[in-house]
Amino acid sequence: MRLLQRSLVARIIASLLAISAMALVSIAVTMGVAGSSQGDAAAINLAGSLRMNSYQLVAALQRYDRAPAAERRARVEAIAGRFAERLDSPELTGALPEADDHQLQAQYRRLKAHWQDQLAPRVIAALDGQAVAIAPLNRELEGLVDEIDRLVTLLEQNSEAKIRLLSALQILFLALTAVVVAIALYDIRYNLVRPLHQLVVLAREAGRRNFGYRTRLAGSDELALLGRTLDTMAAELGASYAELEERVSRKQQELARSNEAMQILHDGSRALYGGGNDLCASAAPMLRRLEDLLGIGPIGLSLHDPFDQREVPILATHSRSRPTYCRDHDCHACLIDPQPLELSERGDAECLLLPVSVGETLLGTLEVWYPTAAPLTDSTRRLLYALTDQLATAVYLQRRIEEEQQVTLMNERTIIARELHDSLAQSLSYLKMQVARLERMQAKQMPRETQAPVFDELRGGLDSAYRQLRELLTTFRLRLDGPGLQSALRETTLEFGERLGFPVELFFDVPPHLLNPNEEIHVLQVVREALANVHKHAQAHWAAVTVRFAQARLGVMIEDDGIGLEDDRSPPMHYGLVIMRDRAETLGGEFEVRNRDAGGTLVAITFPPQTARLIAQQPAEPALHLQPANRDPAG
């Protein structure tokens, strides 16, 4: 019973089984009643024929004296035997109820007793030759017929009773079936259809993202349990959906904040890489904007001194005073905020130490303070890592630029010293030897005519030294004032074009920043020396300078259409050609001078450029070490 009360399926199955059982019982009862009524019609007919046999028997007895004896006796015996046979026939006795006290059974016994006790003896007496009185025989016949009529009537009433019983049973089972069907329909309507409708509404509302609808089904059947489960699921889905919406909103805000932070880092990178060497003025505004955006701060930057292994504070937001090593007291990047933060003193903040490094080279440390109640998220930490990488790149580039500037300055000084040594110093040495020679001549009081060639050589040497000095000054002015080798070569070709009286063509095809200053000076000096030879010796009407980079080598060619060389070998003691060959060897290249096929001279040098890289190659994996700690920023 408890299972039927709790299970809707069990109740529906029980209803179907009840209906099926009543239908089966109704069919069985109908078949039983119909089976019991199967011989009633034959019994009634047979009982009716007894009445006819009674009349036939009486009539035969009344005519007994007028017919031949044997024939009359045979006829009466046949009628009496037929009556007795029909009275005891199975068709008649089978239609009688088995109960002895039944009215029909009692009437049958009275009829049989009347036949056996009253009418049958008269028939036997008549057959034995006794006279038959008509009046008593009619009375006996009427009594027997009345008994037969009552038997037929009772048989008819018994058959009708069976039919009425069958009808009553059919009506009863129909009424019970209707009651069971009504109960089942009521149960299905209120415990199946309505809950299903509420479940469908719940599913539709959930599909519309309305998780506030509830079925509120009562009971303990399957649909009630399913409804309560779906109500719980809808509540959990509503909470989960609200949580997801909140998380999506937070993610959107975090993404917007990350985008804004990336924009700040981008703007800060432009300030760091394009704002000169002032790291404080470039980085402090970016750090302040990140603090306001991410809700962190203060932030301090210390650079690592590789010589004495100490951290030098150079920048701190919300600072009370300038850093100890501040180089520009006109800069107020650290002192913009007059109210410095006191998080560390209250003890409600934590510190995150991030290494500012390039590869395995530690450049400094970034100190980030943040409130304990608001720990750093993963996106904030990634932004801080990007910030440290950006600061590391800026600091590294600044140091490399400073080093390159020093190296460039030393290279320029070395170049100037070498150029002075190779040209002007040798000319002065030659002049010094000529002066010493002149002094010896004067000490020996040689005639003036003997000393005149020495004076001529001194005059020529001074002119040559002055010319070399002017060329050196011109070369260094071109290198220092011009934006690059191409500009210096263009001015050189214009200068010698004016001296030669015709334009000198220039063909320049070299990537930018390919040559270092030393290589540019050597190339420029080779071009000037070759054009000077064209001006002095070639007697040319056309000249061209070609500088081209191909197959990882730089080629420089100076051509003219002059008188050329006597043969393809350069004069062994020619000072200018020797200098050019030395410059080519210094560059690690090859030098060539020969006659052109079309006439004139070709001077060429080829060498592989050795471009100095600003940032040296670092190991693939950067070393980042996070050391969150609570400590005093000044410590």
GROMACS .gro file of C-alpha atoms in nm, residues 50 53 78-89 108 112 115:
model
   17
   50LEU     CA    1  -4.472  -3.402  -2.014
   53ASN     CA    2  -4.778  -3.694  -2.261
   78ALA     CA    3  -4.529  -4.668  -2.479
   79ILE     CA    4  -4.688  -4.344  -2.364
   80ALA     CA    5  -4.623  -4.422  -1.996
   81GLY     CA    6  -4.267  -4.527  -2.066
   82ARG     CA    7  -4.206  -4.211  -2.269
   83PHE     CA    8  -4.350  -4.001  -1.985
   84ALA     CA    9  -4.134  -4.175  -1.725
   85GLU     CA   10  -3.832  -4.156  -1.954
   86ARG     CA   11  -3.883  -3.783  -2.010
   87LEU     CA   12  -3.948  -3.728  -1.641
   88ASP     CA   13  -3.613  -3.892  -1.555
   89SER     CA   14  -3.429  -3.760  -1.861
  108TYR     CA   15  -3.974  -3.186  -0.931
  112LYS     CA   16  -4.240  -3.728  -0.967
  115TRP     CA   17  -4.669  -3.954  -1.110
   0.00000   0.00000   0.00000
